[in-house]
mmCIF file of C-alpha atoms in Angstrom:
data_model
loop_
_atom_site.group_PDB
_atom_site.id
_atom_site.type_symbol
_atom_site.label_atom_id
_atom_site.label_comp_id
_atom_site.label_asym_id
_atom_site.label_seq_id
_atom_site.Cartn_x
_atom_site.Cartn_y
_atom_site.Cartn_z
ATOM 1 C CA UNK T 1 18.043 16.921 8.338
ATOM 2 C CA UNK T 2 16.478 18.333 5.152
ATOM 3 C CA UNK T 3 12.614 20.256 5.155
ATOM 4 C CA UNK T 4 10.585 19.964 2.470
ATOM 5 C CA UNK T 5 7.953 22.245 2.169
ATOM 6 C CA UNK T 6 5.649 20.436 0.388
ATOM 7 C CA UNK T 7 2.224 22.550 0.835
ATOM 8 C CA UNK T 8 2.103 24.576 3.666
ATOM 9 C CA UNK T 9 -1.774 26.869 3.111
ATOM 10 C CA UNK T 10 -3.820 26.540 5.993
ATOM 11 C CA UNK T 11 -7.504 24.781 6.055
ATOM 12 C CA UNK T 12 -7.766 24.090 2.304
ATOM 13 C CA UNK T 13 -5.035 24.493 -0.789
ATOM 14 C CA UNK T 14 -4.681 27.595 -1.965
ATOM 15 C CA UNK T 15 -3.319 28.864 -5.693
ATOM 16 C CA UNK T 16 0.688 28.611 -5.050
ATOM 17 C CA UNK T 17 0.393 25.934 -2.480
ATOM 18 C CA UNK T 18 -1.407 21.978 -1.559
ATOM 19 C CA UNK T 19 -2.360 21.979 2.054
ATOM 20 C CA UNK T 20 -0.439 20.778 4.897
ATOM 21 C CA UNK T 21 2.426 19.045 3.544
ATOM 22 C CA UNK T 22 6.319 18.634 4.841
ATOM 23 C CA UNK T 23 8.490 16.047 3.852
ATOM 24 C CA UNK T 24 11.711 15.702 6.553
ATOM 25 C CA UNK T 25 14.747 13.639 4.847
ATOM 26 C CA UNK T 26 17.801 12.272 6.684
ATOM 27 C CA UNK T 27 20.541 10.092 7.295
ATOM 28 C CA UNK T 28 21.663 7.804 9.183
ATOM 29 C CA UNK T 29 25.445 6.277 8.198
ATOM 30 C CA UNK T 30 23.719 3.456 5.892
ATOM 31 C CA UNK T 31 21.042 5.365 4.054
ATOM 32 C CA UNK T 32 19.010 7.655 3.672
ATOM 33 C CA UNK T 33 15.132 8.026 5.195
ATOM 34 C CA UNK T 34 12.109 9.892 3.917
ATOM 35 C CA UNK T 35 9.307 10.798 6.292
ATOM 36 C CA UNK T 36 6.041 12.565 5.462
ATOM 37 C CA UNK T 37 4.390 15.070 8.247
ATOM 38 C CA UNK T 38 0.740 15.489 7.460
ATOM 39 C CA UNK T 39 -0.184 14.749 4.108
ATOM 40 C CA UNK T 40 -3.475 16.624 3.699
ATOM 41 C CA UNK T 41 -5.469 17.725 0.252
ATOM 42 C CA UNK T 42 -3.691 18.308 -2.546
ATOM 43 C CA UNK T 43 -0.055 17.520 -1.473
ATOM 44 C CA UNK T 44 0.128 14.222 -3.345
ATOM 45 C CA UNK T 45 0.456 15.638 -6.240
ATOM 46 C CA UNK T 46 3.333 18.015 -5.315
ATOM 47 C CA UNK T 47 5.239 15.504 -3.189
ATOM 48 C CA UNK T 48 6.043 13.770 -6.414
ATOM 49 C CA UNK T 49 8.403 16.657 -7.334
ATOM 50 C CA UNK T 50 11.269 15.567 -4.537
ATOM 51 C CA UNK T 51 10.778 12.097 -4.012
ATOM 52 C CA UNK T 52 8.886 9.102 -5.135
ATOM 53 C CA UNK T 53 6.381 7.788 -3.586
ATOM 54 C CA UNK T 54 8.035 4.460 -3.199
ATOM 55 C CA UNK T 55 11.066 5.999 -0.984
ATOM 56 C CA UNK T 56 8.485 7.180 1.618
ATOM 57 C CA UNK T 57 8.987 5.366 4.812
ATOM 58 C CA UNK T 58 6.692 6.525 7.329
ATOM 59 C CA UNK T 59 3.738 9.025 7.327
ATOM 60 C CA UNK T 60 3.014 10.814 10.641
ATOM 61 C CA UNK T 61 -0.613 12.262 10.952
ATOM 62 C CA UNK T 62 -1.036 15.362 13.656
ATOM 63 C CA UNK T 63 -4.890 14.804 13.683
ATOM 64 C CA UNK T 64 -7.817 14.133 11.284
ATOM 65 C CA UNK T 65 -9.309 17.173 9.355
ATOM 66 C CA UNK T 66 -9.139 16.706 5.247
ATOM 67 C CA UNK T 67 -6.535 19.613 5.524
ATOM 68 C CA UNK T 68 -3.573 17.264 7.376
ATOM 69 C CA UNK T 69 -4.575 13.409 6.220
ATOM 70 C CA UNK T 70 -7.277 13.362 3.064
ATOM 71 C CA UNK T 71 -4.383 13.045 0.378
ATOM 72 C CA UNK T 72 -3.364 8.922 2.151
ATOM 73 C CA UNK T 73 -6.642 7.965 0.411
ATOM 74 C CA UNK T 74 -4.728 9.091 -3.294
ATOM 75 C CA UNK T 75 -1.245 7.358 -1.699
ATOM 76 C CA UNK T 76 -3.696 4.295 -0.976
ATOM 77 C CA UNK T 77 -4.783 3.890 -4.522
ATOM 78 C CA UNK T 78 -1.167 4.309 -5.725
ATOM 79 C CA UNK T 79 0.183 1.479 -3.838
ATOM 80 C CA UNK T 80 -3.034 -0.724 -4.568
ATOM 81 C CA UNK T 81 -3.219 -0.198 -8.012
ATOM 82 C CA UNK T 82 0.265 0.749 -9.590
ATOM 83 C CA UNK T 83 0.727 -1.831 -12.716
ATOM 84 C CA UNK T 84 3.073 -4.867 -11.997
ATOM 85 C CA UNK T 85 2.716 -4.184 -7.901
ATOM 86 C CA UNK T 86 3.801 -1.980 -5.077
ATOM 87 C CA UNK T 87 7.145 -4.029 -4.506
ATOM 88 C CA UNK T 88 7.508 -2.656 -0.909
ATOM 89 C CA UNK T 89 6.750 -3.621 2.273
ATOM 90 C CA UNK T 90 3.128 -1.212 3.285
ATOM 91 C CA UNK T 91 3.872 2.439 4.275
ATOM 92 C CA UNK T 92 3.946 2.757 8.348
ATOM 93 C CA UNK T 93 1.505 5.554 9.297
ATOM 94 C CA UNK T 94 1.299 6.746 12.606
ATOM 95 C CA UNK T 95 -1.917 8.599 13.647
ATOM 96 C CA UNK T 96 -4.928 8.793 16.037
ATOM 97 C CA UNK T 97 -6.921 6.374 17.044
ATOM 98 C CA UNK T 98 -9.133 6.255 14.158
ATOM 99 C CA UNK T 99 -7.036 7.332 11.653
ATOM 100 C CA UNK T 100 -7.733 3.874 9.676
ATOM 101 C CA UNK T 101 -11.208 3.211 9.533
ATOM 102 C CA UNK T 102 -11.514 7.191 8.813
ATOM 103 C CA UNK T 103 -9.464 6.804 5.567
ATOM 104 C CA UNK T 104 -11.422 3.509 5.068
ATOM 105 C CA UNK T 105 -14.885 5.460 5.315
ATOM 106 C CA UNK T 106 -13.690 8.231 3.106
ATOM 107 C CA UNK T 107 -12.715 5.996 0.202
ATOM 108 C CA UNK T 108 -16.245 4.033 0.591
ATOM 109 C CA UNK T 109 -14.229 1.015 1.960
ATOM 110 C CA UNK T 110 -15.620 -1.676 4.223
ATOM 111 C CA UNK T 111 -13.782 -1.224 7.503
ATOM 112 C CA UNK T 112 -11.927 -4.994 7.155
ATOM 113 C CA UNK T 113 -9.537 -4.933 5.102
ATOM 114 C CA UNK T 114 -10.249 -1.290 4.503
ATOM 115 C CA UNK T 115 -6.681 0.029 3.974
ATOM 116 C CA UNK T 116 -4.671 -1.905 6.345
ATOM 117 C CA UNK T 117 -3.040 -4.263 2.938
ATOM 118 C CA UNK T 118 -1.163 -0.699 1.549
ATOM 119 C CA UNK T 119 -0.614 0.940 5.193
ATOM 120 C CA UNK T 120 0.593 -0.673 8.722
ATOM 121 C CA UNK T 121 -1.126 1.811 10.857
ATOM 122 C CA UNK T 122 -0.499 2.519 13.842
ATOM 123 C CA UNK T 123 -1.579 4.805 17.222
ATOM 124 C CA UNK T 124 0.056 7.570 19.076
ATOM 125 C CA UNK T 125 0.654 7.554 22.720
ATOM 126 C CA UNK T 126 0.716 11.077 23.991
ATOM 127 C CA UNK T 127 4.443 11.885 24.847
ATOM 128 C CA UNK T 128 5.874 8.421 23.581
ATOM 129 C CA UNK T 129 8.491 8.061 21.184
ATOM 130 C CA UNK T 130 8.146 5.995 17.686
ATOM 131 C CA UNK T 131 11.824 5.359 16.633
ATOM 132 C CA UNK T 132 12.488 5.108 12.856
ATOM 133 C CA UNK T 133 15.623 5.329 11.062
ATOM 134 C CA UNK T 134 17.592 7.945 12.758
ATOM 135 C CA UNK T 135 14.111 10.122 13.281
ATOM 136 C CA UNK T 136 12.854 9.782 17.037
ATOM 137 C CA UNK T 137 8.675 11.644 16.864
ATOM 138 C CA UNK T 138 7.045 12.356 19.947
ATOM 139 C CA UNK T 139 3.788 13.725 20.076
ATOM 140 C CA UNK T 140 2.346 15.966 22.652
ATOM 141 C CA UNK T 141 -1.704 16.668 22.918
ATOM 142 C CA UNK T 142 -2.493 19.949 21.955
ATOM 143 C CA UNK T 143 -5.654 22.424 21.940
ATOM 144 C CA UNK T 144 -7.387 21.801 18.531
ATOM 145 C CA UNK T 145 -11.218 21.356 18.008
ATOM 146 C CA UNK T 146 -10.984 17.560 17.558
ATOM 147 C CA UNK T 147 -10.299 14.627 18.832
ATOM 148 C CA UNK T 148 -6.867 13.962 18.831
ATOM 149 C CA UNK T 149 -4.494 16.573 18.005
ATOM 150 C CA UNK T 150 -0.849 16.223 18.895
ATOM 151 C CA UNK T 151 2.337 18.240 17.775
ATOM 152 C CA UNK T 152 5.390 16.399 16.853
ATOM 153 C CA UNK T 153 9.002 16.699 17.995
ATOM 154 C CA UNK T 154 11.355 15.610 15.614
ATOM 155 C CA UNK T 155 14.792 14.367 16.470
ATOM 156 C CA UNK T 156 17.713 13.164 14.439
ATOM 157 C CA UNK T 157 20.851 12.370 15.186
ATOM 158 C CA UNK T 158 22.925 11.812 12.078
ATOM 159 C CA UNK T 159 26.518 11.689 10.730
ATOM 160 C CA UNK T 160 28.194 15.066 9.858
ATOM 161 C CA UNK T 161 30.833 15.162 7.112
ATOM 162 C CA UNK T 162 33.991 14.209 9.783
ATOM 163 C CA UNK T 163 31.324 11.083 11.163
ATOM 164 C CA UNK T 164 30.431 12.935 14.311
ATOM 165 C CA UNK T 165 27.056 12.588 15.299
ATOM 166 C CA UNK T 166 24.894 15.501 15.487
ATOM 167 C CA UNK T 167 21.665 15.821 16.469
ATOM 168 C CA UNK T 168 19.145 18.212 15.366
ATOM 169 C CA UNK T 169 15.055 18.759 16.556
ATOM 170 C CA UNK T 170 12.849 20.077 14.459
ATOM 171 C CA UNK T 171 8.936 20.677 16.246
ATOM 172 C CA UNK T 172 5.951 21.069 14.029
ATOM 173 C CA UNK T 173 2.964 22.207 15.852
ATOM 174 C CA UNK T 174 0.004 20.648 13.823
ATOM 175 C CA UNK T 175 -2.683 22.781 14.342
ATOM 176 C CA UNK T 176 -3.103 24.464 17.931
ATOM 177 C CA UNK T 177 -4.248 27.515 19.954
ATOM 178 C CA UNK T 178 -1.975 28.471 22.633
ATOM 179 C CA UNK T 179 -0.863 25.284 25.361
ATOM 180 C CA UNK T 180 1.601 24.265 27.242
ATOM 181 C CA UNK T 181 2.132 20.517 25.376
ATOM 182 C CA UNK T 182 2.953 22.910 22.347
ATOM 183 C CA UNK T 183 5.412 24.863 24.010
ATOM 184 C CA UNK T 184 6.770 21.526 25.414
ATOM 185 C CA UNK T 185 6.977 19.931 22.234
ATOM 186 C CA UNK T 186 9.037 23.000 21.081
ATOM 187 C CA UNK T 187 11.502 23.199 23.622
ATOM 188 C CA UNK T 188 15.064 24.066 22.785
ATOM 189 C CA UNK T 189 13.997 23.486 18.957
ATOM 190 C CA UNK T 190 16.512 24.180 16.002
ATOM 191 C CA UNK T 191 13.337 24.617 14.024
ATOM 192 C CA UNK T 192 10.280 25.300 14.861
ATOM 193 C CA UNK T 193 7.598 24.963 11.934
ATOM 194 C CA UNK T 194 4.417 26.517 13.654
ATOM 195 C CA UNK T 195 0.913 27.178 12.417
ATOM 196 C CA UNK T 196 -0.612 30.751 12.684
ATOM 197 C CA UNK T 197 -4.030 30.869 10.897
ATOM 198 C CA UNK T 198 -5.690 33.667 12.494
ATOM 199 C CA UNK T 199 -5.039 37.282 12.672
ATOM 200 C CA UNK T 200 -4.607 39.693 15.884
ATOM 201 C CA UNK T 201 -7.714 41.831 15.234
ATOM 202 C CA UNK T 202 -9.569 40.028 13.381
ATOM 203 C CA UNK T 203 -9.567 36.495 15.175
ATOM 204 C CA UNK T 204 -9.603 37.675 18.519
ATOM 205 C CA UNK T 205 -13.408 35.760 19.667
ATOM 206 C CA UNK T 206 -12.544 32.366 18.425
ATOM 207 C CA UNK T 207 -10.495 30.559 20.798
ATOM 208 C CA UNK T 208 -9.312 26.957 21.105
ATOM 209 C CA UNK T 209 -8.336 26.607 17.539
ATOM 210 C CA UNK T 210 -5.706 28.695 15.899
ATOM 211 C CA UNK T 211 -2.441 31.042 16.410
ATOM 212 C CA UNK T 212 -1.749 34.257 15.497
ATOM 213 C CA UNK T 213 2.194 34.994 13.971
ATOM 214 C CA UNK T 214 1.993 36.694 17.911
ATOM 215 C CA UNK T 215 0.882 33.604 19.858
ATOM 216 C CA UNK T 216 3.106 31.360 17.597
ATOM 217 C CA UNK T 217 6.728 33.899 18.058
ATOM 218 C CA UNK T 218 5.049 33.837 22.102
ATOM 219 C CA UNK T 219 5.391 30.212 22.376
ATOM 220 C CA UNK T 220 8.355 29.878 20.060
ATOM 221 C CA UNK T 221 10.152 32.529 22.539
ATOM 222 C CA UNK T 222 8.710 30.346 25.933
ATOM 223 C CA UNK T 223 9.892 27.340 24.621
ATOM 224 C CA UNK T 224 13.327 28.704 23.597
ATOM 225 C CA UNK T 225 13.571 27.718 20.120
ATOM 226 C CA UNK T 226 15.858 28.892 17.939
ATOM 227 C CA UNK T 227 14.221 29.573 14.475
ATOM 228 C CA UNK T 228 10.939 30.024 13.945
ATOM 229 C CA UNK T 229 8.978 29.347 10.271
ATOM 230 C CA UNK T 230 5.275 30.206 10.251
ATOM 231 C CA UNK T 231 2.873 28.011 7.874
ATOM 232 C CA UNK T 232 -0.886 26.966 7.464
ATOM 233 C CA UNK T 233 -1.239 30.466 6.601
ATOM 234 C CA UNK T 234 -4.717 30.468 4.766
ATOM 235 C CA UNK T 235 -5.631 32.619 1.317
ATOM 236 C CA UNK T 236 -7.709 34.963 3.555
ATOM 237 C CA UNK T 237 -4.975 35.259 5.935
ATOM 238 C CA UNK T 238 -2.813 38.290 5.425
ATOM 239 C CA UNK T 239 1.036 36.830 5.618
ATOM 240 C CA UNK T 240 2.654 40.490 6.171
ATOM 241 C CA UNK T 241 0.566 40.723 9.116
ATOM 242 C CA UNK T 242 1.499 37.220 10.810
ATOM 243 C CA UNK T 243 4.633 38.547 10.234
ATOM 244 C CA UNK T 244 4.348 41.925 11.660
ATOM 245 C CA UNK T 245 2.749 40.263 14.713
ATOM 246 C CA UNK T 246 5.265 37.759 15.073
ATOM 247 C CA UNK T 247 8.293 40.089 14.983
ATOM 248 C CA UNK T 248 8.329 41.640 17.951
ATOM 249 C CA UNK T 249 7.648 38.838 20.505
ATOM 250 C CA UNK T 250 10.398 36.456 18.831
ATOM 251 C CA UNK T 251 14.409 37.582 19.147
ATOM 252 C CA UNK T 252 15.525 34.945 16.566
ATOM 253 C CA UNK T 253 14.744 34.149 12.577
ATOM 254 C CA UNK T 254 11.411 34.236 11.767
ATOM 255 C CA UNK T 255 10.040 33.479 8.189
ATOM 256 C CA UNK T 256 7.040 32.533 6.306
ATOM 257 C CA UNK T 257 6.584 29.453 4.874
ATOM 258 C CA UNK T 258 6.450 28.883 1.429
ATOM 259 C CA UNK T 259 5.785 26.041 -0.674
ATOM 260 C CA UNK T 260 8.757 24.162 -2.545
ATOM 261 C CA UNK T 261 11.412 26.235 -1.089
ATOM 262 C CA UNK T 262 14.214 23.617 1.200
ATOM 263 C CA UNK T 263 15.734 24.190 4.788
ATOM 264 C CA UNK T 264 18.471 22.675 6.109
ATOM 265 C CA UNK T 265 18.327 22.262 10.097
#
């Protein structure tokens, strides 16, 4: 499984980097499958610099703020509009509850059709599995100010170069304070691509919203992960500190995330 890291500032884009953005690619025998984690504002613009838009299969949505979803109303006028027609089938998008007639109300769209003609939407169940290509998501409810907010477990299982199967997991925690559905959605992770917005010191009084690089490397080390890559790391937000913080309470790799670079899990 190939990571993209399409945009990866926290809250709003930043100079170097869209908002949340990652772009997971994979195979499975027959061909190969795009997926699309969050695609909040700016990132439609970048995405185009790995893939086309038309070679997106499936967009999963951890919750609802501008920052994770506001770029599907851009993806909506690019399959409505393009000259001579989309020629797919409609992008699958898996979300909350109201992800639809959200996007609808953002664009200024009546409700019916809204944009259920470019996207077939559809709803998470906390802790069920969607099955697409070889990717199996799960999401697990997490402790965000909204809502719905879920992180999503990843799993592939796809050929290696002798035709062995191999499976890989990859969690990515959306956006989250400190819970146990994160630390389940992370267990025994190859990757674990977790958010840490705030800063030990400075954050300290909010609670219920964001992670420090401490509390991320603390559930990253609960739930036994193996590599752990910090992102949604805002322009205020100091990235040598998250580091710092995280160092200590994590024994295995711990990076930052940065925008355009590849990983291979």
């Amino acid at each position: 499984m190939k990571l993209t890291i399409v945009g990866c500032t926290g809250s709003f884009p930043g100079p170097s980097s869209p908002a949340s953005c990652y772009l997971l690619t994979a195979h499975d025998g027959e061909r190969q499958w795009k997926i699309v984690l969050d695609i909040g504002s700016g990132a439609l613009g970048a995405i185009q610099r790995y893939t086309d838009l038309e070679d997106i299969d499936a967009i999963f949505l951890t919750h609802l703020h501008p920052d994770h979803c506001m770029d599907l109303c851009g993806l909506h006028v690019a399959v409505r509009w393009k000259p001579g027609g989309w020629g797919r089938d409609r992008i699958r998008v898996w979300g909350p509850e109201a992800t639809a007639d959200r996007m609808a109300t953002a664009y200024g769209l009546e409700l019916n059709p809204g944009m259920h003609e470019e996207f077939d939407f559809s709803t998470w169940a906390e802790r069920q599995p969607v099955q697409l290509g070889p990717f199996t998501v799960t999401p697990y409810a997490v402790n965000h100010p909204v809502e719905e907010a879920y992180a999503l477990r990843v799993e592939v299982t796809e050929p290696d170069k002798e035709g062995n199967a191999v499976r890989r997991i990859l969690t990515y925690s959306g956006d989250t304070d400190s819970c146990e559905g994160l630390e389940d959605a992370a267990r025994n992770a190859d990757l674990f691509l977790c958010e840490a917005a705030f800063e030990e010191g400075r954050d300290d009084d909010i609670k219920d919203v964001h992670l420090t690089g401490k509390r991320a490397a603390q559930a990253a080390t609960a739930a036994g992960a193996r590599r752990l890559l910090l992102t949604h790391i805002p322009v205020w937000t100091s990235q040598t500190k998250v580091m710092a913080d995280a160092k200590p309470e994590f024994a295995g790799d711990v990076a930052v995330a940065v925008a355009g670079v590849h990983y291979t899990v």
